[in-house]
Amino acid sequence: MDDILIIGSGPAGYTAAIYAARAGRSTKIITGPQPGGQLIKMSLLENYSGFSDPISGLALMDQMKQQAEKMGVIIVSDIIKSVDFSKSPFRCTGELNTTYESKTLIIATGANAKWLGIPGEDKYLGAGVSACAVCDGFFFRNKNVAVVGGGNTAVEEAMYLTNFAQSVVLVHRGDKLRAEQIMQKRLEKNPKVEIMWNTRVVNIFGDGNKVTELLLTSTRNNMEIRKAIDGVFVAIGHQPATSIFEGQLEVDENGYIVTNKANSATSIPGIFAAGDVCNPNYRQAIVSAGQGCVAALDADRFLSGERQEYSQQCKEQNYLR
Ligand code: NDP
């Protein structure tokens, strides 16, 4: 049995692991389906403090992994499929039926890309439909691609795709972007980029093997437009990876784990949460890393016998992200 079991290996998970092991706790991290988390798809990070030159998401996560290993963290490549939080020790069972027992748990499972749910999206997933420009952009050298969304993710994806594609059309249902001003300016200056405002993608067509065309409608007058395209990148936000905790742990109406105002405690004493799985507002690697640190300190204090204090705090303060 471990002192601290961490589910998820993004910046929240690894930072929690580094702090937990450094506090002398036996610590195991279960990597989940995408070791390194969402960040491994980020080409270059310019805003993770401590790096004067941009660092790739992959390189940053590799550094975190190595640091955790040096601290004595056991890193297990497995995907948790079911959990039993009804009693302590908590039990988490992986894909190959391995059961992991732990005195405390830190959930850092992150969030996954949302999809449009329109015809053609599933059919052409991996054949022109993607949610990751860094993963798939290379296949669209000199092609024409679309990006759907108006947030930071969409703008980043569009900018990244200009490195390969001949043209990039950003399709946004609204008339202004949510993305940061600095990113919007960069996008608008890029000659390869066109923005289609007030427009929705309603159908993705292909030739049976790959995407060839989009059907778009205007959100203003429902006018339909067909656009020849080789690829479409969906960048419309994320949903938290919490389905395995359903019915066992308190989550909000969007499925995000509810944590205590003052710390990372969840509705079950001894279980803590960090990163995008409990925080939809920031989605920043550095924020997740900070929250991972908080969760590890909380778990360590809990193990040191401050259980009563935590339970009391949870009662006194409404759960609030
Ligand atoms: P956001 O929620 O910020 O944006 C989602 C976008 O998708 C919105 O423009 C929204 O439109 C649009 N959208 C949502 N659902 C649909 C739909 N069904 N059809 C069409 N369009 C849809 O998500 P992001 O992933 O962009 O960003 C999430 C958070 O992560 C933000 O806080 C962001 O700042 C942060 N982030 C920061 C980065 C950075 O700093 N480097 C990089 C990436 C993300 P509408 O505007 O009309 O609602």
Short mmCIF file of C-alpha atoms and ligand atoms in Angstrom, two decimals:
data_model
loop_
_atom_site.label_atom_id
_atom_site.label_comp_id
_atom_site.label_asym_id
_atom_site.label_seq_id
_atom_site.Cartn_x
_atom_site.Cartn_y
_atom_site.Cartn_z
CA MET A 1 0.00 0.00 0.00
CA ASP A 2 1.27 3.48 -0.87
CA ASP A 3 1.04 6.62 1.23
CA ILE A 4 0.10 8.72 -1.78
CA LEU A 5 -1.24 7.43 -5.08
CA ILE A 6 -1.48 9.95 -7.90
CA ILE A 7 -3.69 9.38 -10.92
CA GLY A 8 -2.56 11.36 -13.94
CA SER A 9 0.87 12.39 -15.23
CA GLY A 10 0.49 15.98 -16.42
CA PRO A 11 2.14 18.93 -14.64
CA ALA A 12 -0.26 18.56 -11.68
CA GLY A 13 0.44 14.85 -11.26
CA TYR A 14 4.21 15.06 -11.59
CA THR A 15 4.56 18.11 -9.36
CA ALA A 16 2.41 16.40 -6.72
CA ALA A 17 4.62 13.31 -7.05
CA ILE A 18 7.84 15.29 -6.68
CA TYR A 19 6.58 17.03 -3.52
CA ALA A 20 5.08 13.84 -2.07
CA ALA A 21 8.26 11.81 -2.52
CA ARG A 22 10.40 14.64 -1.22
CA ALA A 23 8.26 14.68 1.92
CA GLY A 24 9.34 11.05 2.44
CA ARG A 25 6.03 9.48 1.46
CA SER A 26 5.89 6.30 -0.59
CA THR A 27 4.49 7.69 -3.83
CA LYS A 28 3.18 6.05 -6.96
CA ILE A 29 1.93 7.77 -10.08
CA ILE A 30 -0.36 6.06 -12.57
CA THR A 31 0.32 7.73 -15.88
CA GLY A 32 -3.08 7.28 -17.56
CA PRO A 33 -3.75 7.04 -21.30
CA GLN A 34 -1.47 9.90 -22.29
CA PRO A 35 1.74 9.96 -20.24
CA GLY A 36 2.75 13.59 -19.77
CA GLY A 37 -0.83 14.79 -20.24
CA GLN A 38 -2.09 17.41 -22.66
CA LEU A 39 1.16 19.35 -22.57
CA ILE A 40 3.03 16.83 -24.69
CA LYS A 41 0.99 18.16 -27.59
CA MET A 42 2.13 21.73 -27.07
CA SER A 43 4.86 22.72 -29.49
CA LEU A 44 6.54 25.49 -27.52
CA LEU A 45 5.80 27.03 -24.15
CA GLU A 46 6.87 30.62 -23.78
CA ASN A 47 5.18 31.29 -20.47
CA TYR A 48 6.31 28.52 -18.13
CA SER A 49 8.51 30.50 -15.80
CA GLY A 50 12.08 29.40 -15.32
CA PHE A 51 12.85 28.93 -19.00
CA SER A 52 14.27 31.98 -20.75
CA ASP A 53 14.00 30.21 -24.10
CA PRO A 54 10.77 28.49 -25.17
CA ILE A 55 10.61 24.82 -24.18
CA SER A 56 8.55 22.12 -25.87
CA GLY A 57 5.76 20.53 -23.88
CA LEU A 58 7.36 17.14 -24.41
CA ALA A 59 10.74 18.31 -23.09
CA LEU A 60 9.14 19.94 -20.05
CA MET A 61 7.18 16.80 -19.18
CA ASP A 62 10.26 14.66 -19.69
CA GLN A 63 12.12 16.86 -17.20
CA MET A 64 9.29 16.49 -14.69
CA LYS A 65 9.28 12.71 -15.14
CA GLN A 66 13.04 12.47 -14.65
CA GLN A 67 12.85 14.68 -11.58
CA ALA A 68 10.10 12.49 -10.10
CA GLU A 69 12.10 9.33 -10.82
CA LYS A 70 15.16 10.81 -9.10
CA MET A 71 13.00 11.51 -6.03
CA GLY A 72 12.02 7.83 -5.89
CA VAL A 73 8.51 8.09 -7.31
CA ILE A 74 7.28 4.81 -8.79
CA ILE A 75 5.85 5.51 -12.22
CA VAL A 76 3.33 2.96 -13.46
CA SER A 77 2.01 2.88 -16.98
CA ASP A 78 -1.62 1.94 -16.48
CA ILE A 79 -5.09 3.39 -16.93
CA ILE A 80 -7.41 3.36 -13.92
CA LYS A 81 -10.75 1.87 -14.90
CA SER A 82 -12.58 1.71 -11.57
CA VAL A 83 -12.22 3.02 -8.05
CA ASP A 84 -13.56 2.17 -4.61
CA PHE A 85 -13.58 5.21 -2.36
CA SER A 86 -16.07 3.74 0.12
CA LYS A 87 -13.39 3.03 2.71
CA SER A 88 -9.72 3.62 3.45
CA PRO A 89 -7.35 2.43 2.06
CA PHE A 90 -8.71 3.63 -1.27
CA ARG A 91 -8.62 1.11 -4.08
CA CYS A 92 -8.05 1.89 -7.74
CA THR A 93 -8.09 -0.84 -10.36
CA GLY A 94 -6.23 -0.58 -13.64
CA GLU A 95 -6.81 -1.85 -17.15
CA LEU A 96 -5.16 -5.22 -16.50
CA ASN A 97 -7.01 -5.66 -13.19
CA THR A 98 -4.07 -4.58 -11.02
CA THR A 99 -5.44 -3.02 -7.85
CA TYR A 100 -3.56 -0.16 -6.23
CA GLU A 101 -4.20 0.60 -2.56
CA SER A 102 -3.31 3.88 -0.95
CA LYS A 103 -3.84 5.85 2.22
CA THR A 104 -4.39 9.04 0.27
CA LEU A 105 -5.10 9.81 -3.32
CA ILE A 106 -4.40 12.78 -5.58
CA ILE A 107 -6.58 12.99 -8.67
CA ALA A 108 -4.87 14.81 -11.52
CA THR A 109 -6.57 13.23 -14.52
CA GLY A 110 -6.97 16.50 -16.40
CA ALA A 111 -9.48 17.23 -19.12
CA ASN A 112 -10.03 16.00 -22.69
CA ALA A 113 -10.91 17.78 -25.91
CA LYS A 114 -14.60 18.31 -26.67
CA TRP A 115 -16.00 17.35 -30.06
CA LEU A 116 -18.64 18.99 -32.22
CA GLY A 117 -20.85 15.90 -32.49
CA ILE A 118 -21.65 16.53 -36.15
CA PRO A 119 -21.91 14.06 -39.05
CA GLY A 120 -18.55 13.03 -40.45
CA GLU A 121 -16.60 13.90 -37.30
CA ASP A 122 -16.29 10.33 -35.99
CA LYS A 123 -16.07 8.81 -39.45
CA TYR A 124 -13.04 10.90 -40.42
CA LEU A 125 -11.32 11.04 -37.03
CA GLY A 126 -7.65 10.45 -37.84
CA ALA A 127 -8.40 10.88 -41.55
CA GLY A 128 -8.63 14.66 -41.62
CA VAL A 129 -10.42 15.30 -38.32
CA SER A 130 -8.18 16.01 -35.33
CA ALA A 131 -8.10 17.83 -32.01
CA CYS A 132 -4.34 18.21 -31.97
CA ALA A 133 -2.41 20.31 -34.47
CA VAL A 134 0.91 19.43 -32.91
CA CYS A 135 0.17 15.72 -33.33
CA ASP A 136 -1.30 15.85 -36.83
CA GLY A 137 -0.33 19.19 -38.40
CA PHE A 138 2.63 17.66 -40.19
CA PHE A 139 0.27 15.62 -42.39
CA PHE A 140 -1.22 18.79 -43.81
CA ARG A 141 1.84 20.23 -45.52
CA ASN A 142 0.66 22.54 -48.33
CA LYS A 143 -2.96 21.59 -47.66
CA ASN A 144 -5.98 23.69 -46.74
CA VAL A 145 -7.21 23.24 -43.20
CA ALA A 146 -9.88 24.62 -40.88
CA VAL A 147 -9.77 25.17 -37.13
CA VAL A 148 -13.05 25.41 -35.19
CA GLY A 149 -13.26 27.58 -32.07
CA GLY A 150 -12.47 31.06 -30.85
CA GLY A 151 -10.45 30.54 -27.68
CA ASN A 152 -6.71 30.39 -27.00
CA THR A 153 -6.57 26.76 -28.04
CA ALA A 154 -8.11 27.47 -31.44
CA VAL A 155 -5.79 30.39 -32.09
CA GLU A 156 -2.73 28.40 -31.02
CA GLU A 157 -3.76 25.49 -33.21
CA ALA A 158 -4.33 27.81 -36.18
CA MET A 159 -0.95 29.50 -35.71
CA TYR A 160 0.81 26.19 -35.41
CA LEU A 161 -0.85 24.89 -38.56
CA THR A 162 0.43 27.85 -40.59
CA ASN A 163 3.86 26.19 -40.29
CA PHE A 164 2.66 23.44 -42.60
CA ALA A 165 -0.58 24.29 -44.32
CA GLN A 166 -1.08 26.40 -47.40
CA SER A 167 -4.10 28.09 -45.81
CA VAL A 168 -5.84 28.01 -42.46
CA VAL A 169 -9.42 29.12 -41.95
CA LEU A 170 -10.53 29.74 -38.38
CA VAL A 171 -14.26 29.07 -38.14
CA HIS A 172 -15.84 30.81 -35.19
CA ARG A 173 -19.51 30.82 -34.26
CA GLY A 174 -19.27 34.29 -32.70
CA ASP A 175 -18.13 37.73 -33.81
CA LYS A 176 -15.18 38.06 -31.45
CA LEU A 177 -12.50 35.75 -30.19
CA ARG A 178 -11.98 34.82 -26.57
CA ALA A 179 -8.26 34.32 -27.15
CA GLU A 180 -5.74 36.70 -25.55
CA GLN A 181 -5.18 39.96 -27.47
CA ILE A 182 -1.53 39.23 -28.18
CA MET A 183 -2.44 35.91 -29.78
CA GLN A 184 -5.28 37.43 -31.76
CA LYS A 185 -2.92 40.05 -33.17
CA ARG A 186 -0.42 37.40 -34.22
CA LEU A 187 -3.19 35.46 -35.91
CA GLU A 188 -4.63 38.43 -37.74
CA LYS A 189 -1.18 39.40 -39.05
CA ASN A 190 -0.56 35.96 -40.51
CA PRO A 191 -1.20 36.04 -44.27
CA LYS A 192 -2.12 32.35 -44.37
CA VAL A 193 -5.05 32.84 -41.99
CA GLU A 194 -8.65 33.71 -42.81
CA ILE A 195 -11.30 34.05 -40.10
CA MET A 196 -14.89 33.09 -40.81
CA TRP A 197 -17.01 34.88 -38.22
CA ASN A 198 -20.52 33.87 -37.12
CA THR A 199 -20.16 30.52 -38.78
CA ARG A 200 -20.72 26.94 -37.68
CA VAL A 201 -19.44 23.72 -39.18
CA VAL A 202 -22.47 21.45 -39.53
CA ASN A 203 -21.18 18.57 -41.61
CA ILE A 204 -17.82 17.10 -42.55
CA PHE A 205 -17.73 15.37 -45.92
CA GLY A 206 -15.11 13.10 -47.40
CA ASP A 207 -14.38 10.70 -50.20
CA GLY A 208 -14.63 7.66 -47.92
CA ASN A 209 -10.94 7.81 -47.00
CA LYS A 210 -10.31 11.39 -46.03
CA VAL A 211 -11.97 14.76 -45.46
CA THR A 212 -12.66 16.80 -48.59
CA GLU A 213 -15.28 19.41 -47.71
CA LEU A 214 -17.11 21.24 -44.92
CA LEU A 215 -20.70 22.37 -44.84
CA LEU A 216 -20.92 25.63 -42.91
CA THR A 217 -23.88 27.76 -41.92
CA SER A 218 -24.05 31.36 -40.91
CA THR A 219 -25.27 31.88 -37.32
CA ARG A 220 -26.78 35.21 -38.54
CA ASN A 221 -28.95 34.12 -41.47
CA ASN A 222 -28.53 30.33 -41.75
CA MET A 223 -26.98 30.73 -45.18
CA GLU A 224 -25.09 27.57 -46.19
CA ILE A 225 -21.57 27.56 -47.58
CA ARG A 226 -19.53 24.61 -48.81
CA LYS A 227 -15.78 24.82 -48.47
CA ALA A 228 -13.18 22.45 -49.90
CA ILE A 229 -10.84 21.46 -47.09
CA ASP A 230 -8.28 18.73 -46.37
CA GLY A 231 -8.42 18.75 -42.60
CA VAL A 232 -10.44 20.12 -39.70
CA PHE A 233 -9.07 20.72 -36.23
CA VAL A 234 -11.67 20.95 -33.46
CA ALA A 235 -10.60 23.31 -30.65
CA ILE A 236 -13.78 24.12 -28.73
CA GLY A 237 -12.77 23.43 -25.15
CA HIS A 238 -12.38 20.49 -22.85
CA GLN A 239 -14.25 18.22 -20.49
CA PRO A 240 -12.80 16.86 -17.26
CA ALA A 241 -11.74 13.22 -17.09
CA THR A 242 -13.94 12.28 -14.14
CA SER A 243 -16.31 9.58 -15.40
CA ILE A 244 -14.66 6.85 -13.28
CA PHE A 245 -15.34 8.84 -10.11
CA GLU A 246 -19.04 9.33 -10.82
CA GLY A 247 -21.22 8.64 -7.82
CA GLN A 248 -18.24 8.44 -5.46
CA LEU A 249 -16.91 11.96 -5.39
CA GLU A 250 -18.68 15.30 -5.60
CA VAL A 251 -18.45 16.93 -9.03
CA ASP A 252 -20.12 20.08 -10.36
CA GLU A 253 -22.71 20.31 -13.14
CA ASN A 254 -19.94 20.15 -15.77
CA GLY A 255 -18.22 17.17 -14.17
CA TYR A 256 -15.30 19.06 -12.57
CA ILE A 257 -14.26 17.75 -9.16
CA VAL A 258 -15.36 20.12 -6.42
CA THR A 259 -12.55 21.06 -4.05
CA ASN A 260 -12.43 23.01 -0.85
CA LYS A 261 -11.96 26.78 -0.99
CA ALA A 262 -8.86 26.74 1.14
CA ASN A 263 -7.05 23.64 -0.12
CA SER A 264 -7.25 20.72 -2.52
CA ALA A 265 -9.54 18.53 -0.38
CA THR A 266 -12.42 16.86 -2.20
CA SER A 267 -15.68 15.64 -0.68
CA ILE A 268 -13.86 12.56 0.67
CA PRO A 269 -11.24 13.09 3.40
CA GLY A 270 -7.89 11.79 2.16
CA ILE A 271 -8.67 12.37 -1.51
CA PHE A 272 -7.29 15.52 -3.11
CA ALA A 273 -7.51 16.95 -6.61
CA ALA A 274 -5.26 19.19 -8.71
CA GLY A 275 -5.12 20.72 -12.17
CA ASP A 276 -7.65 20.86 -14.99
CA VAL A 277 -9.78 18.08 -13.48
CA CYS A 278 -10.97 20.49 -10.82
CA ASN A 279 -10.30 23.83 -12.42
CA PRO A 280 -11.81 24.87 -15.75
CA ASN A 281 -10.79 28.50 -15.51
CA TYR A 282 -7.07 28.60 -16.10
CA ARG A 283 -5.83 25.51 -17.96
CA GLN A 284 -2.24 26.60 -17.55
CA ALA A 285 0.61 24.20 -16.96
CA ILE A 286 2.06 26.39 -14.26
CA VAL A 287 -1.28 26.64 -12.44
CA SER A 288 -1.68 22.87 -12.57
CA ALA A 289 1.85 22.39 -11.30
CA GLY A 290 1.12 24.77 -8.41
CA GLN A 291 -2.07 22.92 -7.60
CA GLY A 292 -0.16 19.62 -7.70
CA CYS A 293 2.19 21.04 -5.08
CA VAL A 294 -0.78 22.11 -2.93
CA ALA A 295 -2.36 18.65 -3.19
CA ALA A 296 0.87 16.92 -2.16
CA LEU A 297 1.29 19.22 0.85
CA ASP A 298 -2.36 18.58 1.78
CA ALA A 299 -1.95 14.80 1.48
CA ASP A 300 1.24 14.92 3.53
CA ARG A 301 -0.47 16.94 6.28
CA PHE A 302 -3.43 14.58 6.20
CA LEU A 303 -1.09 11.62 6.69
CA SER A 304 0.62 13.45 9.54
CA GLY A 305 -2.61 13.31 11.48
CA GLU A 306 -4.38 16.47 10.49
CA ARG A 307 -7.37 14.51 9.23
CA GLN A 308 -9.67 16.03 11.81
CA GLU A 309 -8.64 19.54 10.86
CA TYR A 310 -9.34 18.85 7.19
CA SER A 311 -12.72 17.31 7.85
CA GLN A 312 -13.60 20.34 9.94
CA GLN A 313 -12.45 22.76 7.24
CA CYS A 314 -14.51 20.89 4.67
CA LYS A 315 -17.58 21.24 6.84
CA GLU A 316 -17.03 24.91 7.58
CA GLN A 317 -16.27 26.10 4.08
CA ASN A 318 -18.57 25.46 1.18
CA TYR A 319 -16.88 23.50 -1.57
CA LEU A 320 -15.88 25.98 -4.18
CA ARG A 321 -13.34 25.99 -6.94
P1 NDP B 1 -12.47 28.18 -24.41
O1 NDP B 1 -13.60 27.68 -23.60
O2 NDP B 1 -11.72 29.38 -24.00
O3 NDP B 1 -12.98 28.47 -25.89
C1 NDP B 1 -13.77 27.55 -26.56
C2 NDP B 1 -14.15 28.18 -27.88
O4 NDP B 1 -14.86 27.21 -28.63
C3 NDP B 1 -15.04 29.40 -27.72
O5 NDP B 1 -14.65 30.38 -28.65
C4 NDP B 1 -16.43 28.86 -28.03
O6 NDP B 1 -17.25 29.78 -28.69
C5 NDP B 1 -16.12 27.75 -29.01
N1 NDP B 1 -17.09 26.66 -28.91
C6 NDP B 1 -17.50 25.96 -27.82
N2 NDP B 1 -18.39 25.01 -28.15
C7 NDP B 1 -18.57 25.13 -29.49
C8 NDP B 1 -19.36 24.43 -30.40
N3 NDP B 1 -20.15 23.41 -30.06
N4 NDP B 1 -19.32 24.82 -31.71
C9 NDP B 1 -18.51 25.83 -32.10
N5 NDP B 1 -17.71 26.53 -31.28
C10 NDP B 1 -17.74 26.18 -29.97
O7 NDP B 1 -11.52 26.90 -24.59
P2 NDP B 1 -9.97 26.82 -24.91
O8 NDP B 1 -9.69 25.38 -25.00
O9 NDP B 1 -9.60 27.66 -26.07
O10 NDP B 1 -9.27 27.45 -23.63
C11 NDP B 1 -9.64 27.00 -22.32
C12 NDP B 1 -8.77 27.71 -21.29
O11 NDP B 1 -7.39 27.35 -21.49
C13 NDP B 1 -8.83 29.21 -21.39
O12 NDP B 1 -8.80 29.73 -20.12
C14 NDP B 1 -7.59 29.55 -22.16
O13 NDP B 1 -7.14 30.85 -21.87
C15 NDP B 1 -6.61 28.50 -21.66
N6 NDP B 1 -5.55 28.24 -22.64
C16 NDP B 1 -4.42 28.99 -22.57
C17 NDP B 1 -3.41 28.81 -23.46
C18 NDP B 1 -2.19 29.68 -23.33
O14 NDP B 1 -2.19 30.62 -22.58
N7 NDP B 1 -1.11 29.40 -24.03
C19 NDP B 1 -3.46 27.80 -24.52
C20 NDP B 1 -4.72 27.09 -24.55
C21 NDP B 1 -5.72 27.31 -23.63
P3 NDP B 1 -17.85 31.09 -27.94
O15 NDP B 1 -16.69 32.02 -27.80
O16 NDP B 1 -18.89 31.54 -28.89
O17 NDP B 1 -18.39 30.59 -26.65
#
